[in-house]
Coordinates of C-alpha atoms in Angstrom, one line a residue:
Chain L
X1 CA 38.4 37.7 -49.3
X2 CA 35.2 39.3 -50.7
X3 CA 32.0 38.7 -48.7
X4 CA 30.3 37.2 -51.7
X5 CA 33.0 34.5 -51.7
X6 CA 32.6 34.0 -47.9
X7 CA 28.9 33.6 -48.5
X8 CA 29.3 31.0 -51.2
X9 CA 31.8 29.1 -49.1
X10 CA 29.3 29.1 -46.2
X11 CA 26.5 27.9 -48.5
X12 CA 28.6 25.0 -49.7
X13 CA 29.8 24.1 -46.2
X14 CA 26.4 24.2 -44.6
X15 CA 24.5 22.9 -47.7
X16 CA 22.0 25.7 -47.3
X17 CA 20.7 28.5 -49.3
X18 CA 18.6 29.8 -46.5
X19 CA 18.7 33.3 -44.9
X20 CA 17.0 33.7 -41.5
X21 CA 15.2 37.0 -41.3
X22 CA 15.4 38.6 -37.9
X23 CA 12.3 40.7 -37.7
X24 CA 11.5 41.1 -34.0
X25 CA 7.9 42.2 -33.1
X26 CA 7.0 42.0 -29.5
X27 CA 3.4 41.0 -30.1
X28 CA 4.5 38.0 -32.2
X29 CA 6.8 36.6 -29.5
X30 CA 5.7 33.7 -27.3
X31 CA 3.6 34.8 -24.3
X32 CA 5.8 32.8 -21.9
X33 CA 8.9 34.5 -23.3
X34 CA 7.4 38.0 -22.8
X35 CA 6.2 37.1 -19.3
X36 CA 9.7 36.0 -18.3
X37 CA 11.2 39.1 -19.8
X38 CA 8.8 41.2 -17.6
X39 CA 9.6 39.2 -14.5
X40 CA 13.3 39.7 -15.1
X41 CA 12.7 43.4 -15.8
X42 CA 14.5 43.3 -19.1
X43 CA 15.0 46.5 -21.0
X44 CA 13.5 46.8 -24.4
X45 CA 16.8 46.2 -26.1
X46 CA 17.5 43.2 -23.9
X47 CA 14.1 41.6 -24.8
X48 CA 14.7 42.0 -28.5
X49 CA 18.4 40.9 -28.3
X50 CA 17.6 37.9 -26.2
X51 CA 14.9 36.7 -28.6
X52 CA 17.3 37.1 -31.5
X53 CA 20.1 35.3 -29.6
X54 CA 17.8 32.3 -29.1
X55 CA 17.1 32.1 -32.8
X56 CA 20.8 32.6 -33.8
X57 CA 21.9 29.9 -31.3
X58 CA 19.4 27.5 -32.8
X59 CA 20.2 28.0 -36.4
X60 CA 23.8 29.3 -36.9
X61 CA 25.2 26.0 -37.8
X62 CA 22.5 25.4 -40.4
X63 CA 22.4 28.5 -42.5
X64 CA 25.0 30.8 -44.2
X65 CA 23.4 34.2 -43.3
X66 CA 20.9 36.2 -41.3
X67 CA 19.0 39.3 -42.3
X68 CA 17.9 41.7 -39.6
X69 CA 15.2 44.0 -41.0
X70 CA 16.1 47.4 -39.6
X71 CA 12.5 48.7 -39.6
X72 CA 11.7 46.4 -36.7
X73 CA 14.5 47.9 -34.7
X74 CA 13.9 51.5 -35.6
X75 CA 10.3 51.0 -34.5
X76 CA 11.6 50.5 -31.0
X77 CA 13.7 53.7 -31.0
X78 CA 17.2 53.9 -29.6
X79 CA 16.7 50.7 -27.5
X80 CA 15.7 48.9 -30.7
X81 CA 18.8 50.1 -32.5
X82 CA 21.0 49.0 -29.6
X83 CA 19.5 45.6 -30.1
X84 CA 20.2 45.8 -33.8
X85 CA 23.9 46.6 -33.0
X86 CA 24.2 43.7 -30.5
X87 CA 22.4 41.3 -32.9
X88 CA 24.8 42.1 -35.7
X89 CA 27.8 41.6 -33.4
X90 CA 26.5 38.3 -32.0
X91 CA 25.7 36.9 -35.5
X92 CA 29.2 37.8 -36.7
X93 CA 30.7 36.1 -33.7
X94 CA 28.8 33.0 -34.9
X95 CA 30.5 33.3 -38.3
X96 CA 27.2 34.2 -40.0
X97 CA 27.1 36.6 -43.0
X98 CA 24.9 39.6 -41.9
X99 CA 22.6 41.2 -44.5
X100 CA 21.2 44.5 -43.2
X101 CA 17.8 44.9 -44.8
X102 CA 17.9 48.7 -44.9
X103 CA 16.5 49.6 -48.4
X104 CA 18.2 52.9 -48.2
X105 CA 19.2 55.4 -50.9
X106 CA 19.4 59.1 -51.4
X107 CA 21.2 61.6 -53.5
X108 CA 25.0 61.4 -53.8
X109 CA 26.6 62.7 -50.6
X110 CA 23.7 61.4 -48.5
X111 CA 23.9 58.0 -50.1
X112 CA 27.5 58.0 -49.1
X113 CA 26.5 58.7 -45.5
X114 CA 24.3 55.6 -45.6
X115 CA 27.2 53.6 -47.0
X116 CA 29.4 54.8 -44.1
X117 CA 26.6 54.0 -41.6
X118 CA 25.9 50.4 -42.8
X119 CA 29.0 48.9 -44.5
X120 CA 31.8 51.5 -43.8
X121 CA 32.8 53.5 -40.8
X122 CA 33.6 57.1 -39.6
X123 CA 35.9 58.4 -36.9
X124 CA 35.4 60.6 -33.9
X125 CA 38.4 61.6 -31.9
X126 CA 40.5 58.9 -33.6
X127 CA 37.9 56.3 -32.5
X128 CA 36.2 54.2 -35.2
X129 CA 32.4 54.4 -35.3
X130 CA 30.7 51.6 -37.1
X131 CA 27.8 50.5 -34.8
X132 CA 25.7 49.1 -37.7
X133 CA 28.4 47.7 -40.0
X134 CA 27.1 44.6 -41.8
X135 CA 28.4 42.4 -44.6
X136 CA 25.7 43.3 -47.1
X137 CA 22.9 45.8 -47.4
X138 CA 19.8 46.2 -49.6
X139 CA 19.5 49.3 -51.7
X140 CA 16.5 51.1 -53.4
X141 CA 17.4 52.1 -57.0
X142 CA 14.6 54.7 -57.6
X143 CA 17.1 57.6 -57.6
X144 CA 19.4 56.1 -60.2
X145 CA 22.9 54.8 -60.6
X146 CA 24.8 57.7 -58.9
X147 CA 23.1 56.8 -55.6
X148 CA 24.3 53.2 -56.0
X149 CA 27.8 54.2 -56.9
X150 CA 28.3 55.9 -53.5
X151 CA 28.5 52.5 -52.0
X152 CA 31.4 51.3 -54.1
X153 CA 34.2 52.8 -52.0
X154 CA 33.1 51.0 -48.9
X155 CA 32.3 47.8 -50.9
X156 CA 35.9 47.8 -52.2
X157 CA 37.5 48.6 -48.8
X158 CA 35.3 46.1 -46.8
X159 CA 34.6 43.5 -49.5
X160 CA 31.0 44.2 -48.7
X161 CA 27.9 43.3 -50.9
X162 CA 24.9 45.2 -51.9
X163 CA 21.5 43.8 -53.1
X164 CA 19.6 46.3 -55.3
X165 CA 15.8 46.1 -55.3
X166 CA 14.8 44.9 -58.7
X167 CA 11.4 43.2 -58.3
X168 CA 9.9 43.2 -54.9
X169 CA 7.6 40.6 -53.4
X170 CA 4.6 42.8 -52.5
X171 CA 1.3 43.0 -54.4
X172 CA 1.6 46.6 -55.7
X173 CA 5.2 46.1 -56.8
X174 CA 4.1 46.0 -60.4
X175 CA 2.6 49.5 -60.3
X176 CA 6.0 51.0 -61.1
X177 CA 8.3 48.0 -61.5
X178 CA 6.3 46.4 -64.3
X179 CA 5.6 49.5 -66.4
X180 CA 7.1 49.1 -69.9
X181 CA 9.4 51.7 -71.4
X182 CA 11.1 51.1 -74.8
X183 CA 10.0 47.5 -74.9
X184 CA 11.5 46.7 -71.4
X185 CA 9.9 46.7 -68.0
X186 CA 11.2 49.1 -65.4
X187 CA 12.6 46.2 -63.4
X188 CA 14.5 45.2 -66.5
X189 CA 16.0 48.7 -66.7
X190 CA 17.0 48.3 -63.1
X191 CA 18.5 44.9 -63.9
X192 CA 20.7 46.7 -66.5
X193 CA 22.0 49.2 -63.9
X194 CA 22.8 46.3 -61.6
X195 CA 24.5 44.1 -64.2
X196 CA 26.6 47.1 -65.4
X197 CA 27.8 47.8 -61.9
X198 CA 28.2 44.1 -61.1
X199 CA 31.1 43.7 -63.6
X200 CA 33.5 45.6 -61.4
X201 CA 32.9 43.5 -58.2
X202 CA 33.3 39.9 -59.3
X203 CA 34.8 37.5 -56.8
X204 CA 36.8 34.3 -57.1
X205 CA 33.7 32.2 -57.6
X206 CA 32.5 34.3 -60.6
X207 CA 29.7 36.0 -58.7
X208 CA 29.6 39.7 -58.0
X209 CA 29.2 41.6 -54.8
X210 CA 26.5 43.6 -56.6
X211 CA 23.4 41.5 -56.2
X212 CA 19.6 41.9 -56.6
X213 CA 16.5 41.5 -54.5
X214 CA 13.8 39.6 -56.4
X215 CA 10.7 38.3 -54.8
X216 CA 9.8 34.6 -54.6
X217 CA 6.2 35.6 -55.3
X218 CA 6.8 36.4 -59.0
X219 CA 8.1 33.1 -60.4
X220 CA 8.1 34.0 -64.1
X221 CA 9.9 37.3 -63.6
X222 CA 12.5 35.5 -61.5
X223 CA 13.6 33.3 -64.5
X224 CA 13.7 36.4 -66.8
X225 CA 15.7 38.3 -64.2
X226 CA 18.2 35.4 -63.8
X227 CA 19.1 35.8 -67.4
X228 CA 19.5 39.5 -67.2
X229 CA 22.0 39.5 -64.4
X230 CA 24.3 36.5 -64.8
X231 CA 27.0 37.7 -62.3
X232 CA 24.6 38.8 -59.6
X233 CA 23.6 36.9 -56.5
X234 CA 19.9 37.1 -55.7
X235 CA 18.4 37.7 -52.3
X236 CA 14.9 36.2 -52.6
X237 CA 12.3 37.2 -50.0
X238 CA 8.7 36.2 -49.9
X239 CA 9.2 32.5 -49.1
X240 CA 6.8 31.0 -46.5
X241 CA 4.6 33.6 -44.9
X242 CA 4.3 35.6 -48.1
X243 CA 3.3 32.6 -50.1
X244 CA 6.4 31.5 -52.0
X245 CA 7.3 27.8 -52.0
X246 CA 10.5 25.9 -53.0
X247 CA 9.5 25.3 -56.6
X248 CA 9.0 29.1 -57.0
X249 CA 12.6 29.9 -56.2
X250 CA 14.4 27.4 -58.4
X251 CA 14.4 29.8 -61.3
X252 CA 16.6 32.2 -59.3
X253 CA 19.5 29.6 -59.4
X254 CA 22.0 28.9 -62.1
X255 CA 23.0 25.5 -63.4
X256 CA 25.9 25.5 -60.9
X257 CA 23.4 25.3 -58.1
X258 CA 24.4 28.8 -56.9
X259 CA 23.1 32.3 -57.5
X260 CA 20.5 32.8 -54.8
X261 CA 19.7 32.9 -51.1
X262 CA 16.2 32.5 -49.9
X263 CA 15.0 34.5 -46.9
X264 CA 12.3 33.5 -44.5
X265 CA 11.5 35.6 -41.4
X266 CA 8.1 34.9 -39.8
X267 CA 8.1 31.3 -41.0
X268 CA 11.3 30.6 -39.0
X269 CA 11.5 32.9 -36.0
X270 CA 7.8 32.5 -35.1
X271 CA 7.7 28.8 -36.0
X272 CA 6.7 28.1 -32.4
X273 CA 3.1 28.9 -33.6
X274 CA 3.3 26.0 -36.0
X275 CA 5.4 23.4 -34.1
X276 CA 4.2 24.2 -30.6
X277 CA 7.7 24.0 -29.1
X278 CA 10.0 26.7 -27.7
X279 CA 11.7 29.4 -29.8
X280 CA 14.9 27.4 -30.2
X281 CA 13.5 24.0 -31.1
X282 CA 10.8 25.4 -33.4
X283 CA 13.0 27.7 -35.4
X284 CA 15.6 24.9 -35.8
X285 CA 12.9 22.6 -37.1
X286 CA 11.6 25.2 -39.5
X287 CA 15.1 25.8 -40.9
X288 CA 15.8 22.1 -41.4
X289 CA 12.5 21.7 -43.2
X290 CA 13.2 24.8 -45.4
X291 CA 16.7 23.6 -46.2
X292 CA 15.3 20.2 -47.2
X293 CA 12.6 21.5 -49.4
X294 CA 14.8 23.9 -51.3
X295 CA 17.6 21.4 -51.7
X296 CA 15.1 18.8 -53.0
X297 CA 13.6 21.3 -55.5
X298 CA 17.1 22.1 -56.7
X299 CA 18.1 18.5 -57.0
X300 CA 15.0 17.8 -59.1
X301 CA 15.9 20.7 -61.4
X302 CA 19.5 19.4 -61.6
X303 CA 20.9 22.5 -59.9
X304 CA 23.3 21.1 -57.2
X305 CA 26.0 23.1 -55.7
X306 CA 27.7 20.2 -53.8
X307 CA 28.3 16.5 -54.3
Chain N
X1 CA -5.3 70.3 -36.4
X2 CA -3.5 68.6 -39.2
X3 CA 0.2 69.2 -39.5
X4 CA -0.2 70.5 -43.1
X5 CA -2.4 73.3 -41.7
X6 CA 0.1 74.1 -38.9
X7 CA 2.8 74.3 -41.6
X8 CA 0.7 76.7 -43.7
X9 CA -0.1 78.8 -40.6
X10 CA 3.7 79.0 -39.8
X11 CA 4.6 79.9 -43.4
X12 CA 2.1 82.8 -43.3
X13 CA 3.1 84.0 -39.8
X14 CA 6.8 83.9 -40.5
X15 CA 6.5 85.0 -44.2
X16 CA 8.8 82.2 -45.1
X17 CA 8.8 79.1 -47.4
X18 CA 12.2 78.0 -46.2
X19 CA 13.1 74.7 -44.6
X20 CA 16.5 74.4 -42.9
X21 CA 18.1 71.1 -43.6
X22 CA 20.0 69.8 -40.6
X23 CA 22.7 67.6 -42.1
X24 CA 25.5 67.4 -39.6
X25 CA 28.9 66.4 -40.8
X26 CA 31.8 66.8 -38.4
X27 CA 34.3 67.7 -41.1
X28 CA 32.1 70.5 -42.4
X29 CA 31.8 72.2 -39.0
X30 CA 34.0 75.2 -38.0
X31 CA 37.4 74.2 -36.7
X32 CA 37.0 76.4 -33.6
X33 CA 33.7 74.7 -32.8
X34 CA 35.3 71.3 -33.1
X35 CA 38.3 72.3 -31.0
X36 CA 36.1 73.6 -28.3
X37 CA 34.1 70.4 -28.4
X38 CA 37.3 68.4 -27.9
X39 CA 38.4 70.6 -25.1
X40 CA 35.1 70.1 -23.3
X41 CA 35.3 66.4 -24.0
X42 CA 31.9 66.4 -25.6
X43 CA 30.5 63.0 -26.6
X44 CA 29.7 62.5 -30.3
X45 CA 25.9 63.0 -29.7
X46 CA 26.7 66.2 -27.7
X47 CA 28.8 67.7 -30.6
X48 CA 26.1 67.0 -33.2
X49 CA 23.3 68.2 -31.0
X50 CA 25.0 71.4 -29.8
X51 CA 25.8 72.2 -33.5
X52 CA 22.1 71.7 -34.4
X53 CA 21.0 73.7 -31.4
X54 CA 23.1 76.7 -32.4
X55 CA 21.5 76.6 -35.9
X56 CA 18.0 76.2 -34.5
X57 CA 18.4 79.0 -32.0
X58 CA 19.5 81.3 -34.9
X59 CA 16.7 80.5 -37.3
X60 CA 13.6 79.3 -35.5
X61 CA 11.8 82.6 -35.6
X62 CA 12.5 83.0 -39.4
X63 CA 11.4 79.6 -40.9
X64 CA 8.4 77.3 -40.5
X65 CA 10.3 74.0 -40.5
X66 CA 13.5 72.1 -40.2
X67 CA 14.5 68.9 -42.0
X68 CA 17.0 66.6 -40.3
X69 CA 18.5 64.1 -42.9
X70 CA 18.6 60.9 -40.9
X71 CA 21.5 59.5 -43.0
X72 CA 23.9 62.0 -41.3
X73 CA 22.8 60.7 -37.9
X74 CA 22.9 57.0 -38.7
X75 CA 26.4 57.5 -40.0
X76 CA 27.4 58.3 -36.4
X77 CA 25.7 55.2 -35.0
X78 CA 23.8 55.1 -31.7
X79 CA 25.3 58.4 -30.6
X80 CA 24.2 60.0 -33.9
X81 CA 20.7 58.7 -33.5
X82 CA 20.6 60.0 -29.9
X83 CA 21.5 63.4 -31.4
X84 CA 18.7 62.9 -33.9
X85 CA 16.2 62.3 -31.1
X86 CA 17.3 65.3 -29.1
X87 CA 17.3 67.5 -32.2
X88 CA 13.7 66.6 -33.0
X89 CA 12.7 67.3 -29.5
X90 CA 14.5 70.7 -29.4
X91 CA 13.1 71.8 -32.7
X92 CA 9.5 70.9 -31.6
X93 CA 10.0 72.9 -28.4
X94 CA 10.8 75.9 -30.6
X95 CA 7.4 75.3 -32.4
X96 CA 9.1 74.2 -35.7
X97 CA 7.5 71.6 -37.9
X98 CA 10.0 68.7 -38.2
X99 CA 10.4 66.8 -41.4
X100 CA 12.3 63.6 -41.0
X101 CA 14.1 63.0 -44.3
X102 CA 14.1 59.2 -44.1
X103 CA 13.2 58.1 -47.7
X104 CA 12.0 54.8 -46.2
X105 CA 9.6 52.2 -47.7
X106 CA 9.3 48.5 -47.7
X107 CA 6.6 45.8 -48.2
X108 CA 3.4 46.1 -46.2
X109 CA 4.0 45.1 -42.7
X110 CA 7.6 46.4 -42.7
X111 CA 6.4 49.8 -44.1
X112 CA 4.1 49.9 -41.2
X113 CA 7.0 49.4 -38.8
X114 CA 8.7 52.5 -40.4
X115 CA 5.5 54.4 -40.0
X116 CA 5.4 53.5 -36.3
X117 CA 9.1 54.4 -36.0
X118 CA 8.9 57.8 -37.5
X119 CA 5.4 59.3 -37.2
X120 CA 3.6 56.9 -34.9
X121 CA 4.6 55.0 -31.7
X122 CA 4.7 51.6 -30.0
X123 CA 4.4 50.5 -26.4
X124 CA 6.6 48.5 -24.1
X125 CA 5.4 47.7 -20.6
X126 CA 2.7 50.4 -21.0
X127 CA 5.4 53.0 -21.8
X128 CA 5.1 54.8 -25.1
X129 CA 8.2 54.5 -27.4
X130 CA 8.4 57.2 -30.1
X131 CA 12.0 58.4 -30.0
X132 CA 12.1 59.5 -33.7
X133 CA 8.5 60.8 -34.0
X134 CA 8.4 63.8 -36.4
X135 CA 5.6 65.8 -38.1
X136 CA 6.4 64.6 -41.6
X137 CA 8.5 62.1 -43.4
X138 CA 9.8 61.5 -46.9
X139 CA 8.9 58.2 -48.6
X140 CA 10.3 56.3 -51.6
X141 CA 7.5 55.0 -53.9
X142 CA 9.5 52.3 -55.8
X143 CA 7.5 49.5 -54.1
X144 CA 4.1 50.9 -55.1
X145 CA 1.0 52.2 -53.4
X146 CA 0.5 49.5 -50.8
X147 CA 3.8 50.6 -49.1
X148 CA 2.5 54.2 -49.0
X149 CA -0.8 53.2 -47.5
X150 CA 0.8 51.7 -44.5
X151 CA 1.5 55.2 -43.3
X152 CA -2.2 56.3 -43.4
X153 CA -3.2 55.0 -40.0
X154 CA -0.5 57.0 -38.2
X155 CA -1.1 60.0 -40.5
X156 CA -4.7 60.0 -39.4
X157 CA -4.0 59.5 -35.7
X158 CA -1.2 62.0 -35.5
X159 CA -2.2 64.4 -38.3
X160 CA 1.2 63.8 -39.8
X161 CA 2.4 64.4 -43.4
X162 CA 4.3 62.4 -45.9
X163 CA 6.3 63.6 -48.9
X164 CA 6.6 61.0 -51.6
X165 CA 9.7 61.1 -53.9
X166 CA 8.4 62.1 -57.3
X167 CA 11.4 63.7 -59.1
X168 CA 14.6 63.9 -57.2
X169 CA 17.3 66.6 -57.5
X170 CA 20.3 64.4 -58.4
X171 CA 21.9 63.9 -61.8
X172 CA 20.9 60.3 -62.5
X173 CA 17.4 60.7 -61.2
X174 CA 16.2 60.5 -64.9
X175 CA 17.5 57.0 -65.4
X176 CA 14.3 55.6 -64.0
X177 CA 12.1 58.6 -63.2
X178 CA 12.1 60.0 -66.7
X179 CA 11.5 56.8 -68.6
X180 CA 8.3 56.9 -70.5
X181 CA 5.5 54.3 -70.3
X182 CA 2.2 54.6 -72.0
X183 CA 2.9 58.2 -72.9
X184 CA 3.7 59.3 -69.4
X185 CA 7.0 59.5 -67.6
X186 CA 7.6 57.3 -64.5
X187 CA 7.5 60.4 -62.3
X188 CA 4.1 61.2 -63.7
X189 CA 2.9 57.7 -62.8
X190 CA 4.2 58.4 -59.3
X191 CA 2.4 61.7 -59.3
X192 CA -0.9 59.8 -60.0
X193 CA -0.3 57.5 -57.0
X194 CA 0.3 60.6 -54.9
X195 CA -2.7 62.6 -56.1
X196 CA -5.0 59.7 -55.6
X197 CA -3.9 59.2 -52.1
X198 CA -3.8 63.0 -51.4
X199 CA -7.6 63.3 -51.8
X200 CA -8.2 61.6 -48.4
X201 CA -6.0 63.8 -46.4
X202 CA -7.0 67.4 -47.3
X203 CA -6.8 70.0 -44.5
X204 CA -8.7 73.2 -43.8
X205 CA -6.5 75.2 -46.2
X206 CA -7.2 72.9 -49.2
X207 CA -3.9 71.2 -49.2
X208 CA -3.2 67.5 -48.4
X209 CA -1.0 65.8 -45.9
X210 CA 0.2 63.7 -48.8
X211 CA 2.9 65.8 -50.5
X212 CA 5.7 65.3 -53.0
X213 CA 9.5 65.7 -53.1
X214 CA 10.4 67.5 -56.4
X215 CA 13.9 68.8 -57.0
X216 CA 14.7 72.4 -57.7
X217 CA 17.2 71.3 -60.3
X218 CA 14.5 70.4 -62.8
X219 CA 12.6 73.6 -63.4
X220 CA 10.4 72.4 -66.4
X221 CA 9.4 69.2 -64.6
X222 CA 8.4 71.2 -61.6
X223 CA 5.7 73.2 -63.5
X224 CA 4.4 70.0 -65.0
X225 CA 4.3 68.2 -61.6
X226 CA 2.5 71.2 -60.0
X227 CA -0.4 70.6 -62.4
X228 CA -0.5 66.9 -61.8
X229 CA -0.9 67.2 -58.0
X230 CA -3.0 70.2 -57.2
X231 CA -3.7 69.3 -53.6
X232 CA -0.2 68.3 -52.6
X233 CA 2.4 70.4 -50.9
X234 CA 5.9 70.1 -52.4
X235 CA 9.1 69.7 -50.5
X236 CA 11.7 71.1 -52.9
X237 CA 15.4 70.2 -52.2
X238 CA 18.4 71.2 -54.4
X239 CA 18.4 74.9 -53.6
X240 CA 21.8 76.5 -53.1
X241 CA 24.6 74.0 -52.9
X242 CA 23.0 71.8 -55.5
X243 CA 22.5 74.7 -57.9
X244 CA 18.8 75.6 -57.7
X245 CA 18.0 79.4 -57.4
X246 CA 14.8 81.3 -56.5
X247 CA 13.5 81.6 -60.0
X248 CA 13.8 77.8 -60.4
X249 CA 11.3 77.1 -57.6
X250 CA 8.5 79.5 -58.5
X251 CA 6.9 76.9 -60.7
X252 CA 6.3 74.7 -57.6
X253 CA 3.9 77.3 -56.1
X254 CA 0.3 77.9 -56.9
X255 CA -1.4 81.2 -57.5
X256 CA -2.3 81.5 -53.8
X257 CA 1.4 81.8 -53.1
X258 CA 1.4 78.4 -51.3
X259 CA 2.1 74.8 -52.3
X260 CA 5.9 74.5 -51.7
X261 CA 8.6 74.6 -49.1
X262 CA 12.2 75.0 -50.2
X263 CA 15.0 73.2 -48.4
X264 CA 18.6 74.3 -48.1
X265 CA 21.0 72.4 -45.9
X266 CA 24.7 73.2 -46.6
X267 CA 23.9 76.7 -47.8
X268 CA 22.5 77.6 -44.4
X269 CA 24.2 75.5 -41.7
X270 CA 27.7 75.9 -43.2
X271 CA 27.1 79.5 -44.2
X272 CA 30.1 80.4 -42.0
X273 CA 32.3 79.5 -44.9
X274 CA 30.6 82.2 -47.0
X275 CA 30.0 84.9 -44.4
X276 CA 33.1 84.3 -42.2
X277 CA 31.1 84.8 -39.0
X278 CA 30.1 82.2 -36.3
X279 CA 27.5 79.4 -36.9
X280 CA 24.6 81.4 -35.4
X281 CA 25.2 84.7 -37.2
X282 CA 26.0 83.1 -40.5
X283 CA 23.1 80.7 -40.7
X284 CA 20.8 83.5 -39.7
X285 CA 22.2 85.7 -42.5
X286 CA 21.8 82.9 -45.0
X287 CA 18.2 82.3 -44.0
X288 CA 17.3 86.0 -44.3
X289 CA 18.9 86.2 -47.7
X290 CA 17.1 83.0 -48.9
X291 CA 13.7 84.2 -47.5
X292 CA 14.2 87.5 -49.4
X293 CA 15.2 85.9 -52.7
X294 CA 12.3 83.5 -52.7
X295 CA 9.7 86.0 -51.6
X296 CA 11.0 88.4 -54.2
X297 CA 10.7 85.8 -57.0
X298 CA 7.2 84.9 -55.9
X299 CA 6.2 88.6 -55.8
X300 CA 7.5 89.1 -59.3
X301 CA 5.4 86.0 -60.4
X302 CA 2.4 87.4 -58.6
X303 CA 2.2 84.5 -56.2
X304 CA 1.9 86.0 -52.7
X305 CA 0.6 84.2 -49.7
X306 CA 0.2 87.2 -47.4
X307 CA -0.6 90.9 -47.7

């Protein structure tokens, strides 16, 4: 089965459109947690992995997917990337869809190497190498459609998904993405590339494995983008710490109550700062609250995916 | 001293504008080399690293810089990235400038994590972590200037360079980069972001640590782009295997004979296919030929950087 269908199945089963962003930063982690890690003489990879494991254990039954942001693992070098690998494996063992937030892309043959690295595999001495293999990745479209197409072979073989950056959640995203050319904004041109490619990867639920990243911080654009890419699932970042709220993201959903997953990272994994409890309890509370708020907003907009 | 000045010093000393792209792919390596690796039971990282070491040993006295393309290391997982780390260290020990071709970028705080990962450093238990630290990196501008600015702190502290993608060498690069908005193409808008940022990072030779990636496959655009970013050094890929020749890249240089470095990957590291010799001898021959062709074309255009 395609990963897009597994995602939709998990959304309906768990009644949740929430993705938990796993963005480990040592200085954001609870002091007691770090002190205990030092006492136990944990390696850097063990610290990061054990933090993520606490979060995953607390939320895996409540959400369909997690999204490790690879930048926060690369920052910690080889140890960080070992934690990335172990985090992916653990999340998969808990039946979570794993979205690798990699925002890669390059010219043809190099884009293919990124595809092999993150959704496919290679072989050395007849042994499969796929340390970083996830179910879905994010892709930067600046180099054009040929760089996106290099992911299609692995998408087909693995049933994997890609989410193409269309309109990002940061302040300066408009500098290029909002420029107008031929009566259409650049992000609308990107939407066209995505919707063209999406046609070939539609699953049994009518949604495509070719999705889009569209920030929660630009509410009006979101509604526009929804119409431009009817078959694409949206990955919506920017909720919580970046300022997006439940009513902002409703426009990303279709009438069937599907079409988008909403990511929150800091708002969940560092929720101990808000709730004053441990990592597990706080992150679980944050997810329950986020699920409730999003589902309430969708109910009010008459966009319900389950009875 | 800023890395841009070290680069220019090395260019003049070695009389070379060539960057050797280190893009290891097992299936492209000589059969005898791979057979010997199997016989010696080399690990995956050892195979990749020993291949790169042969190339570096053959060319380090002839070129100012090397450019490992991180996609070809990520493809081989943790072992591949261990080879990336060791390759960077070895190239630095040979006094080569190392350009990490990473094409990263993300929203603010995440972009900063990429900066820390690739040109800066972090600490764990008072120990510095900077496994992937290079002298320069390539950056994707699709998210706008705030994502570029996150690299400035590490640029200042380390003297490091960034090369921002302006016009890439692939066929579909024009789909977004050539779109016109307000009478200017998107790549010209990007040029503006780059030249604005470049002003704050000018070294003693008059060139900035904020450079641009501009493909050799678009000759006319190259001349235009040269005028738009007078202070920026250009990293020009697409020479050789992608079709660019010496006369194509002359437009990327200024009258002082400086302003650009030209990358070739496959044309050098897999030159054994053309010359029928071993890795060392063939890659050295390819570099000597490329140096000669580029210097000849520059001489004919009256753009000489040394007497």
